[in-house]
Amino acid sequence: MARIVQKYGGSSVGDTERMKRVAQRVKQYSDEGHQVVVVVSAMSGTTDQLIAQAKELHDNPSEREMDMLLATGEQQSVAFLAMAMHGYGCKAESFTGAQAGIETDGVHCKARIKNIDPERIERSLEKGNVVIVAGFQGASEEELITTLGRGGSDLTAVALAAALNADVCRIYSDVDGVYTADPRIVPEAQKIDRISHEEMLEMASLGTKVMQARAIEFARNFDVELEVRSSETDEPGTLITRESEEMEDKAVHGISLDKDEAKITISRVPDTPGIAARLFQVIADSSVNVDLIVQNVSEQGYTDISCTVPEADLPRFETDLAEKIRTELNTDEITSDKSIAKVSVVGVGMRTHSGIAATAFQALADADVNIKMIATSEIKISCVVPLDDASKAVRTLHQAFGLAEKTSGDE
Ligand code: ASP
Ligand code: MG
C-alpha cells in the first residue's frame, strides 16, 4: 500500500464528464488499497471569471475579499469530485484548505505556507476515505482565507506530499509532461523523462508554463519527487527529481521562451558610484520585479542601463515609476520596448560541459537573430531577442543542441 497525492488541474475537471473520468482514475488507486489524497484546481476558466466579475464591481478589489471569492472556485471542484466518487460507490470526503490544516502567513493573494497540520486528513484516510483537498488556499493565523498565487494548487499538492510523507506525488493536467521546448513551436520537441528540480525551477521561472514555479521551489527544498503527466492517458510523464550524475551527460535539457517581459532603458545616467543602487531602489520600492540588467560602457561620464520587467508591470512603470526615476536620477531619457522575448537554454550539464554559450550565440548569429541582452547562471543562459525572432530562436537553439534526438541515457 502506498500513500499517493494526485493533483488535477482546471481543465482535467473542466466539466462533469471529465470530473467523472478523474473520479474513475482516483477510484482505481483507492480500490488497489492505496491511500489517496486528491488536490483539485477550480474548473477551467472559473478563477479568471471570478476575477473579471470582481473587477466589474471595483477597479482594485480588496485582496482580503479576493481571497474569500477565489477560494470558492476550488471549493466547487472538491464538492463535485466527492459527489462523483460517491456515484461510483467510493468513500470520499472533501475539505477546504483551512480544514485540511494548511496554515499560511497573512499575505493575501500570494500567501506562503507556514505549516501543515495533517491530522484531519490522516483521520479521514484511516476511515477509508479518499481525501479531496481544495487547492490554492489556506488560512492565516487570524483565520482569514488566503490564496497561494495563480497556479497555487500545484503548491498545495507538493506541500501536502511533504507533510504526509507521500510515496508518490503526481500532477495531472492537459499536458503529458515537460518537453525540450514548446511543441507548438518545435514539433520535434521530445518529452523529457527525468529532470532535476533545479532545471525545472529555471524552466518554470523562464516561461515554461507546466507548473507553478513556487511549487517546484518547495519540492526542491523538501526533496519531493513529482511526476507531471496527462489526466487523459496512462502514459508516464516527466519525473522531476533530485539531481543525479547521469543528468549531466547532456549539456542542455530544454529551451524556454518567455514573451511576457518588456525591456526598459534609462539612457544618459550619470556614471557615478551608487547610481545603480538608487535606480533599483526606486524600482524595488514600487514592487516591480526586475530580471535581466545590462549597463553599457560609459562615455563621457554618462552610461545607459537597461533591464527587463514583467510586461504586466509596464503601465505602472510608464505612469508613476518613470517620473520617480527622472527625479531621482535627473535623466529624461527613459524608453520601453515590449517587442522582446527571452529565450533560455537550461541544463545542469552546463556545469561540466564547456562552450555552451559559444554554441548558443553562434547558432543565433547564423540564424540572423540579434541578441539584445544576455544573462547566465550556473545552469542557464538567457538571451533577450526581438519578439518577431522568438520562435526562430527557440527552433535554432533546439536544433543546435540536438534536442530532437532522444539519448539512450534518457530512456
Ligand atoms: N484556480 C487557481 C488559478 O487558476 C489555482 C490553480 O489553478 O492552481 O490560478
Ligand atoms: Mg495550473
Tab-separated table of C-alpha atoms and ligand atoms in Angstrom:
chain	number	residue	atom	x	y	z
A	1	MET	CA	0.000	0.000	0.000
A	2	ALA	CA	1.290	3.384	-0.972
A	3	ARG	CA	0.318	6.875	0.011
A	4	ILE	CA	-0.433	8.854	-3.127
A	5	VAL	CA	-1.037	12.569	-3.667
A	6	GLN	CA	-2.628	13.415	-7.017
A	7	LYS	CA	-3.357	16.896	-8.283
A	8	TYR	CA	-5.767	17.625	-11.116
A	9	GLY	CA	-5.633	20.930	-12.971
A	10	GLY	CA	-8.595	23.032	-14.018
A	11	SER	CA	-9.024	21.531	-17.480
A	12	SER	CA	-8.880	17.972	-16.103
A	13	VAL	CA	-12.001	18.784	-14.050
A	14	GLY	CA	-13.357	21.298	-16.595
A	15	ASP	CA	-16.811	19.693	-16.965
A	16	THR	CA	-18.805	16.912	-15.343
A	17	GLU	CA	-17.706	14.323	-17.912
A	18	ARG	CA	-14.047	14.987	-17.200
A	19	MET	CA	-14.778	15.106	-13.494
A	20	LYS	CA	-16.197	11.568	-13.803
A	21	ARG	CA	-13.070	10.371	-15.585
A	22	VAL	CA	-10.941	11.800	-12.766
A	23	ALA	CA	-13.183	10.074	-10.225
A	24	GLN	CA	-12.711	6.744	-12.030
A	25	ARG	CA	-8.961	7.154	-12.099
A	26	VAL	CA	-8.847	8.011	-8.417
A	27	LYS	CA	-11.111	5.061	-7.625
A	28	GLN	CA	-8.701	2.661	-9.364
A	29	TYR	CA	-5.925	3.610	-6.974
A	30	SER	CA	-8.219	3.503	-3.979
A	31	ASP	CA	-9.535	0.049	-4.993
A	32	GLU	CA	-5.952	-1.212	-5.183
A	33	GLY	CA	-5.686	-0.415	-1.482
A	34	HIS	CA	-3.664	2.801	-1.697
A	35	GLN	CA	-4.324	5.838	0.423
A	36	VAL	CA	-5.206	8.644	-1.968
A	37	VAL	CA	-5.223	12.383	-1.314
A	38	VAL	CA	-6.516	14.389	-4.269
A	39	VAL	CA	-5.905	18.100	-4.743
A	40	VAL	CA	-8.039	19.902	-7.306
A	41	SER	CA	-7.984	23.259	-9.038
A	42	ALA	CA	-11.051	25.288	-9.860
A	43	MET	CA	-12.791	24.159	-13.070
A	44	SER	CA	-11.047	25.785	-16.035
A	45	GLY	CA	-11.949	29.417	-16.542
A	46	THR	CA	-13.605	29.769	-13.131
A	47	THR	CA	-10.843	31.751	-11.426
A	48	ASP	CA	-10.491	34.128	-14.398
A	49	GLN	CA	-14.240	34.612	-14.493
A	50	LEU	CA	-14.433	35.426	-10.779
A	51	ILE	CA	-11.614	37.948	-11.185
A	52	ALA	CA	-13.417	39.585	-14.122
A	53	GLN	CA	-16.656	39.828	-12.144
A	54	ALA	CA	-14.845	41.344	-9.174
A	55	LYS	CA	-13.352	43.980	-11.460
A	56	GLU	CA	-16.820	44.909	-12.665
A	57	LEU	CA	-17.596	45.913	-9.098
A	58	HIS	CA	-14.331	47.620	-8.174
A	59	ASP	CA	-11.220	48.636	-10.138
A	60	ASN	CA	-8.924	47.415	-7.445
A	61	PRO	CA	-10.815	44.968	-5.219
A	62	SER	CA	-9.686	44.328	-1.655
A	63	GLU	CA	-7.223	41.443	-1.539
A	64	ARG	CA	-8.915	40.002	1.519
A	65	GLU	CA	-12.204	39.798	-0.376
A	66	MET	CA	-10.476	38.446	-3.496
A	67	ASP	CA	-9.207	35.521	-1.441
A	68	MET	CA	-12.655	34.976	0.009
A	69	LEU	CA	-14.012	34.904	-3.544
A	70	LEU	CA	-11.342	32.946	-5.411
A	71	ALA	CA	-11.202	30.170	-2.816
A	72	THR	CA	-14.783	29.286	-3.792
A	73	GLY	CA	-13.651	28.068	-7.229
A	74	GLU	CA	-11.681	25.208	-5.694
A	75	GLN	CA	-14.446	24.528	-3.166
A	76	GLN	CA	-16.848	23.827	-6.015
A	77	SER	CA	-14.479	21.308	-7.574
A	78	VAL	CA	-13.815	19.355	-4.384
A	79	ALA	CA	-17.513	19.017	-3.635
A	80	PHE	CA	-18.286	17.940	-7.215
A	81	LEU	CA	-15.468	15.422	-7.232
A	82	ALA	CA	-16.544	13.951	-3.891
A	83	MET	CA	-20.074	13.531	-5.311
A	84	ALA	CA	-18.694	11.868	-8.433
A	85	MET	CA	-16.663	9.478	-6.235
A	86	HIS	CA	-19.769	8.659	-4.198
A	87	GLY	CA	-21.548	7.988	-7.514
A	88	TYR	CA	-19.015	5.201	-8.139
A	89	GLY	CA	-19.521	3.807	-4.657
A	90	CYS	CA	-16.209	5.109	-3.365
A	91	LYS	CA	-15.872	6.689	0.077
A	92	ALA	CA	-14.593	10.259	-0.201
A	93	GLU	CA	-14.578	13.433	1.873
A	94	SER	CA	-13.782	16.945	0.675
A	95	PHE	CA	-12.006	19.640	2.679
A	96	THR	CA	-11.156	23.302	2.204
A	97	GLY	CA	-7.504	24.228	2.538
A	98	ALA	CA	-8.112	25.544	6.049
A	99	GLN	CA	-9.903	22.356	7.094
A	100	ALA	CA	-7.016	20.329	5.689
A	101	GLY	CA	-4.728	22.117	8.142
A	102	ILE	CA	-2.912	24.413	5.708
A	103	GLU	CA	-1.690	27.421	7.663
A	104	THR	CA	-0.289	30.378	5.771
A	105	ASP	CA	1.059	33.819	6.501
A	106	GLY	CA	-1.389	36.699	6.148
A	107	VAL	CA	-0.265	37.998	2.751
A	108	HIS	CA	-3.484	37.892	0.759
A	109	CYS	CA	-3.406	36.630	-2.852
A	110	LYS	CA	0.155	35.319	-2.578
A	111	ALA	CA	0.326	33.731	0.853
A	112	ARG	CA	3.138	31.393	1.823
A	113	ILE	CA	2.503	28.099	3.566
A	114	LYS	CA	3.876	28.230	7.112
A	115	ASN	CA	2.767	24.919	8.438
A	116	ILE	CA	0.531	21.971	7.682
A	117	ASP	CA	-1.268	20.067	10.393
A	118	PRO	CA	-2.321	16.886	8.576
A	119	GLU	CA	-4.262	15.397	11.474
A	120	ARG	CA	-7.694	15.756	9.938
A	121	ILE	CA	-6.542	14.282	6.643
A	122	GLU	CA	-4.929	11.362	8.499
A	123	ARG	CA	-8.151	10.660	10.379
A	124	SER	CA	-10.210	10.706	7.206
A	125	LEU	CA	-7.741	8.379	5.446
A	126	GLU	CA	-7.868	5.990	8.386
A	127	LYS	CA	-11.622	5.761	7.961
A	128	GLY	CA	-11.014	4.543	4.421
A	129	ASN	CA	-11.853	7.769	2.604
A	130	VAL	CA	-10.319	9.252	-0.457
A	131	VAL	CA	-9.445	12.727	0.821
A	132	ILE	CA	-10.153	15.591	-1.583
A	133	VAL	CA	-8.497	18.909	-0.739
A	134	ALA	CA	-9.225	22.289	-2.309
A	135	GLY	CA	-6.014	23.529	-3.904
A	136	PHE	CA	-4.615	27.071	-3.918
A	137	GLN	CA	-5.819	28.048	-0.446
A	138	GLY	CA	-5.213	28.026	3.269
A	139	ALA	CA	-5.965	30.143	6.300
A	140	SER	CA	-3.866	32.618	8.226
A	141	GLU	CA	-3.349	32.664	11.976
A	142	GLU	CA	-6.208	35.180	12.139
A	143	GLU	CA	-8.369	32.527	10.448
A	144	LEU	CA	-8.716	34.560	7.277
A	145	ILE	CA	-8.916	32.673	3.999
A	146	THR	CA	-5.781	33.142	1.913
A	147	THR	CA	-4.741	32.013	-1.570
A	148	LEU	CA	-1.305	30.948	-2.765
A	149	GLY	CA	-0.901	32.870	-6.046
A	150	ARG	CA	-2.055	31.831	-9.528
A	151	GLY	CA	-1.403	28.183	-10.238
A	152	GLY	CA	-1.181	27.629	-6.471
A	153	SER	CA	-2.886	24.235	-6.440
A	154	ASP	CA	0.431	22.766	-7.533
A	155	LEU	CA	1.922	24.135	-4.337
A	156	THR	CA	-0.878	22.635	-2.249
A	157	ALA	CA	-0.134	19.222	-3.750
A	158	VAL	CA	3.620	19.400	-3.214
A	159	ALA	CA	3.272	20.726	0.322
A	160	LEU	CA	0.755	18.022	1.242
A	161	ALA	CA	3.005	15.344	-0.251
A	162	ALA	CA	5.810	16.585	2.002
A	163	ALA	CA	3.634	16.905	5.118
A	164	LEU	CA	2.018	13.498	4.612
A	165	ASN	CA	5.258	11.809	3.668
A	166	ALA	CA	3.618	10.567	0.487
A	167	ASP	CA	5.267	7.904	-1.645
A	168	VAL	CA	4.085	9.441	-4.897
A	169	CYS	CA	3.123	12.968	-5.939
A	170	ARG	CA	1.558	13.281	-9.389
A	171	ILE	CA	0.479	16.439	-11.138
A	172	TYR	CA	-2.166	15.575	-13.748
A	173	SER	CA	-3.164	18.096	-16.379
A	174	ASP	CA	-3.801	18.534	-20.098
A	175	VAL	CA	-0.075	18.388	-20.861
A	176	ASP	CA	1.571	14.992	-20.721
A	177	GLY	CA	4.965	16.105	-19.464
A	178	VAL	CA	7.780	18.594	-19.737
A	179	TYR	CA	9.171	18.983	-23.261
A	180	THR	CA	12.589	20.040	-24.541
A	181	ALA	CA	10.753	23.064	-25.997
A	182	ASP	CA	7.155	24.117	-26.534
A	183	PRO	CA	5.878	21.521	-29.069
A	184	ARG	CA	3.680	24.201	-30.665
A	185	ILE	CA	6.870	25.972	-31.708
A	186	VAL	CA	9.148	22.975	-32.189
A	187	PRO	CA	7.084	19.998	-33.431
A	188	GLU	CA	10.035	17.608	-32.988
A	189	ALA	CA	10.429	18.539	-29.304
A	190	GLN	CA	10.821	15.490	-27.068
A	191	LYS	CA	9.189	14.656	-23.775
A	192	ILE	CA	11.842	14.729	-21.059
A	193	ASP	CA	11.798	11.591	-18.881
A	194	ARG	CA	13.709	12.967	-15.883
A	195	ILE	CA	14.690	16.478	-14.983
A	196	SER	CA	16.164	17.942	-11.816
A	197	HIS	CA	14.213	20.286	-9.539
A	198	GLU	CA	16.764	22.973	-10.245
A	199	GLU	CA	16.329	22.772	-14.011
A	200	MET	CA	12.562	22.629	-13.756
A	201	LEU	CA	12.594	25.656	-11.486
A	202	GLU	CA	14.642	27.596	-14.026
A	203	MET	CA	12.365	26.496	-16.845
A	204	ALA	CA	9.202	27.434	-14.943
A	205	SER	CA	10.636	30.825	-13.999
A	206	LEU	CA	11.783	31.320	-17.579
A	207	GLY	CA	8.404	30.805	-19.176
A	208	THR	CA	7.717	27.036	-19.367
A	209	LYS	CA	4.167	27.081	-18.034
A	210	VAL	CA	3.791	23.467	-16.971
A	211	MET	CA	3.847	24.049	-13.215
A	212	GLN	CA	3.896	26.907	-10.725
A	213	ALA	CA	7.500	27.946	-10.013
A	214	ARG	CA	6.885	28.263	-6.269
A	215	ALA	CA	5.631	24.701	-6.131
A	216	ILE	CA	8.830	23.450	-7.719
A	217	GLU	CA	10.910	25.537	-5.358
A	218	PHE	CA	9.068	23.931	-2.452
A	219	ALA	CA	9.598	20.470	-3.955
A	220	ARG	CA	13.304	21.150	-4.268
A	221	ASN	CA	13.597	22.458	-0.703
A	222	PHE	CA	11.750	19.475	0.764
A	223	ASP	CA	13.099	16.919	-1.706
A	224	VAL	CA	9.665	15.923	-3.026
A	225	GLU	CA	9.859	13.851	-6.192
A	226	LEU	CA	6.960	14.558	-8.515
A	227	GLU	CA	5.660	13.487	-11.850
A	228	VAL	CA	3.829	15.637	-14.374
A	229	ARG	CA	1.507	13.598	-16.571
A	230	SER	CA	-1.677	13.628	-18.628
A	231	SER	CA	-5.044	13.039	-16.999
A	232	GLU	CA	-6.349	11.553	-20.260
A	233	THR	CA	-3.837	8.735	-20.831
A	234	ASP	CA	-1.847	6.184	-18.846
A	235	GLU	CA	1.496	7.175	-20.343
A	236	PRO	CA	4.333	8.006	-17.979
A	237	GLY	CA	5.099	11.731	-17.910
A	238	THR	CA	8.148	13.624	-16.700
A	239	LEU	CA	9.752	12.889	-13.359
A	240	ILE	CA	11.014	15.978	-11.531
A	241	THR	CA	13.524	14.758	-9.044
A	242	ARG	CA	16.791	15.194	-7.214
A	243	GLU	CA	19.764	15.811	-9.471
A	244	SER	CA	21.718	12.704	-10.422
A	245	GLU	CA	25.036	12.315	-12.172
A	246	GLU	CA	23.732	10.992	-15.462
A	247	MET	CA	21.612	14.127	-15.843
A	248	GLU	CA	24.845	15.934	-16.624
A	249	ASP	CA	25.549	13.702	-19.630
A	250	LYS	CA	23.565	16.035	-21.790
A	251	ALA	CA	24.730	19.652	-21.695
A	252	VAL	CA	21.293	21.103	-22.337
A	253	HIS	CA	17.889	19.717	-21.364
A	254	GLY	CA	15.473	22.321	-22.600
A	255	ILE	CA	14.754	25.661	-24.227
A	256	SER	CA	12.323	28.046	-22.530
A	257	LEU	CA	10.566	31.029	-24.002
A	258	ASP	CA	9.114	33.967	-22.102
A	259	LYS	CA	7.220	36.549	-24.124
A	260	ASP	CA	5.765	38.335	-21.122
A	261	GLU	CA	8.648	40.677	-20.422
A	262	ALA	CA	9.439	44.184	-21.555
A	263	LYS	CA	12.732	45.996	-21.743
A	264	ILE	CA	13.289	49.385	-20.183
A	265	THR	CA	16.258	51.570	-20.991
A	266	ILE	CA	17.357	54.549	-18.976
A	267	SER	CA	19.852	56.499	-21.051
A	268	ARG	CA	22.392	59.134	-20.128
A	269	VAL	CA	22.568	58.284	-16.455
A	270	PRO	CA	25.497	59.999	-14.681
A	271	ASP	CA	28.154	57.286	-14.230
A	272	THR	CA	28.925	57.690	-10.551
A	273	PRO	CA	29.141	55.174	-7.700
A	274	GLY	CA	25.763	54.380	-6.192
A	275	ILE	CA	23.711	55.232	-9.259
A	276	ALA	CA	22.548	51.659	-9.886
A	277	ALA	CA	21.709	51.272	-6.199
A	278	ARG	CA	19.500	54.368	-6.326
A	279	LEU	CA	17.817	53.358	-9.569
A	280	PHE	CA	16.950	49.848	-8.441
A	281	GLN	CA	15.872	51.033	-5.008
A	282	VAL	CA	13.251	53.254	-6.650
A	283	ILE	CA	12.097	50.317	-8.764
A	284	ALA	CA	12.051	47.930	-5.799
A	285	ASP	CA	10.016	50.386	-3.719
A	286	SER	CA	7.253	50.078	-6.276
A	287	SER	CA	7.386	46.219	-6.136
A	288	VAL	CA	8.256	45.839	-9.810
A	289	ASN	CA	10.359	42.685	-10.303
A	290	VAL	CA	13.477	43.257	-12.341
A	291	ASP	CA	15.045	40.332	-14.152
A	292	LEU	CA	17.950	40.959	-16.534
A	293	ILE	CA	20.107	44.058	-16.106
A	294	VAL	CA	22.689	45.415	-18.513
A	295	GLN	CA	24.832	48.503	-18.087
A	296	ASN	CA	26.615	49.888	-21.099
A	297	VAL	CA	30.206	51.047	-21.249
A	298	SER	CA	30.258	54.596	-20.091
A	299	GLU	CA	31.053	57.504	-22.399
A	300	GLN	CA	31.877	60.996	-21.227
A	301	GLY	CA	30.651	60.377	-17.723
A	302	TYR	CA	27.270	59.003	-18.784
A	303	THR	CA	26.023	55.452	-19.117
A	304	ASP	CA	22.877	53.556	-20.201
A	305	ILE	CA	21.171	50.982	-18.022
A	306	SER	CA	18.604	48.519	-19.390
A	307	CYS	CA	16.558	45.981	-17.535
A	308	THR	CA	13.627	43.668	-18.180
A	309	VAL	CA	10.425	43.754	-16.146
A	310	PRO	CA	7.150	41.801	-16.433
A	311	GLU	CA	5.137	43.314	-19.259
A	312	ALA	CA	2.160	43.466	-16.918
A	313	ASP	CA	4.070	45.983	-14.789
A	314	LEU	CA	4.784	48.265	-17.736
A	315	PRO	CA	1.703	50.515	-17.387
A	316	ARG	CA	2.631	51.135	-13.768
A	317	PHE	CA	6.180	51.812	-14.837
A	318	GLU	CA	5.173	54.281	-17.502
A	319	THR	CA	2.939	56.285	-15.205
A	320	ASP	CA	4.446	56.932	-11.785
A	321	LEU	CA	7.713	54.981	-11.790
A	322	ALA	CA	9.273	56.652	-14.819
A	323	GLU	CA	8.592	60.018	-13.201
A	324	LYS	CA	10.263	58.957	-9.952
A	325	ILE	CA	13.320	57.739	-11.841
A	326	ARG	CA	13.522	61.018	-13.753
A	327	THR	CA	13.573	62.926	-10.496
A	328	GLU	CA	15.908	60.556	-8.641
A	329	LEU	CA	18.485	60.198	-11.433
A	330	ASN	CA	17.979	63.500	-13.128
A	331	THR	CA	17.575	61.974	-16.577
A	332	ASP	CA	14.942	62.382	-19.216
A	333	GLU	CA	15.686	59.516	-21.489
A	334	ILE	CA	13.597	56.544	-20.472
A	335	THR	CA	12.274	54.228	-23.152
A	336	SER	CA	10.445	50.921	-23.066
A	337	ASP	CA	10.198	48.108	-25.584
A	338	LYS	CA	7.505	45.461	-25.441
A	339	SER	CA	8.609	43.655	-28.573
A	340	ILE	CA	11.165	41.440	-26.923
A	341	ALA	CA	11.271	37.843	-25.775
A	342	LYS	CA	13.604	35.956	-23.501
A	343	VAL	CA	14.899	32.652	-24.825
A	344	SER	CA	16.795	30.434	-22.384
A	345	VAL	CA	18.897	27.324	-22.638
A	346	VAL	CA	18.730	25.218	-19.463
A	347	GLY	CA	20.737	22.229	-18.297
A	348	VAL	CA	22.703	21.011	-15.277
A	349	GLY	CA	25.241	19.641	-17.751
A	350	MET	CA	26.486	23.198	-18.243
A	351	ARG	CA	28.412	22.776	-15.039
A	352	THR	CA	30.682	20.233	-16.664
A	353	HIS	CA	30.410	20.866	-20.411
A	354	SER	CA	32.183	23.874	-21.824
A	355	GLY	CA	31.402	26.005	-24.846
A	356	ILE	CA	27.628	26.033	-24.382
A	357	ALA	CA	27.395	29.814	-24.533
A	358	ALA	CA	29.590	29.963	-27.639
A	359	THR	CA	27.440	27.336	-29.384
A	360	ALA	CA	24.236	29.181	-28.467
A	361	PHE	CA	25.468	32.583	-29.621
A	362	GLN	CA	26.930	31.206	-32.861
A	363	ALA	CA	23.703	29.395	-33.683
A	364	LEU	CA	21.686	32.564	-33.126
A	365	ALA	CA	24.136	34.581	-35.199
A	366	ASP	CA	23.932	32.065	-38.076
A	367	ALA	CA	20.143	32.357	-37.922
A	368	ASP	CA	20.481	36.128	-38.059
A	369	VAL	CA	18.908	36.657	-34.645
A	370	ASN	CA	20.187	39.736	-32.881
A	371	ILE	CA	20.861	39.291	-29.145
A	372	LYS	CA	19.927	42.380	-27.144
A	373	MET	CA	20.787	41.186	-23.641
A	374	ILE	CA	22.445	38.153	-22.082
A	375	ALA	CA	22.289	36.675	-18.604
A	376	THR	CA	23.770	33.458	-17.320
A	377	SER	CA	23.674	31.341	-14.210
A	378	GLU	CA	25.360	28.053	-13.467
A	379	ILE	CA	22.688	26.102	-15.322
A	380	LYS	CA	21.121	28.545	-17.779
A	381	ILE	CA	21.887	31.065	-20.498
A	382	SER	CA	19.165	33.604	-21.293
A	383	CYS	CA	19.131	35.860	-24.347
A	384	VAL	CA	16.737	38.709	-24.944
A	385	VAL	CA	15.853	38.776	-28.649
A	386	PRO	CA	13.357	40.689	-30.810
A	387	LEU	CA	9.852	39.278	-30.303
A	388	ASP	CA	9.487	38.587	-34.033
A	389	ASP	CA	12.511	36.299	-33.900
A	390	ALA	CA	11.447	34.434	-30.758
A	391	SER	CA	10.170	31.238	-32.392
A	392	LYS	CA	13.093	31.119	-34.780
A	393	ALA	CA	15.487	31.491	-31.848
A	394	VAL	CA	13.841	28.607	-29.980
A	395	ARG	CA	13.955	26.341	-33.049
A	396	THR	CA	17.560	27.299	-33.759
A	397	LEU	CA	18.751	26.527	-30.230
A	398	HIS	CA	16.745	23.317	-30.077
A	399	GLN	CA	18.498	22.190	-33.244
A	400	ALA	CA	21.947	23.431	-32.181
A	401	PHE	CA	21.881	21.294	-29.028
A	402	GLY	CA	20.458	18.226	-30.759
A	403	LEU	CA	17.413	18.103	-28.512
A	404	ALA	CA	15.239	16.357	-31.066
A	405	GLU	CA	17.323	13.184	-30.672
A	406	LYS	CA	16.493	11.045	-27.746
A	407	THR	CA	19.615	9.767	-25.996
A	408	SER	CA	19.637	6.259	-24.568
A	409	GLY	CA	20.504	7.615	-21.134
A	410	ASP	CA	17.157	9.394	-21.115
A	411	GLU	CA	15.122	6.261	-21.558
B	1	ASP	N1	-7.509	28.232	-9.642
B	1	ASP	C1	-6.245	28.884	-9.421
B	1	ASP	C2	-5.764	29.553	-10.688
B	1	ASP	O1	-6.428	29.494	-11.703
B	1	ASP	C3	-5.218	27.964	-8.844
B	1	ASP	C4	-4.824	26.811	-9.732
B	1	ASP	O2	-5.484	26.507	-10.705
B	1	ASP	O3	-3.831	26.159	-9.418
B	1	ASP	O4	-4.737	30.160	-10.681
B	2	MG	MG	-2.019	25.075	-13.231
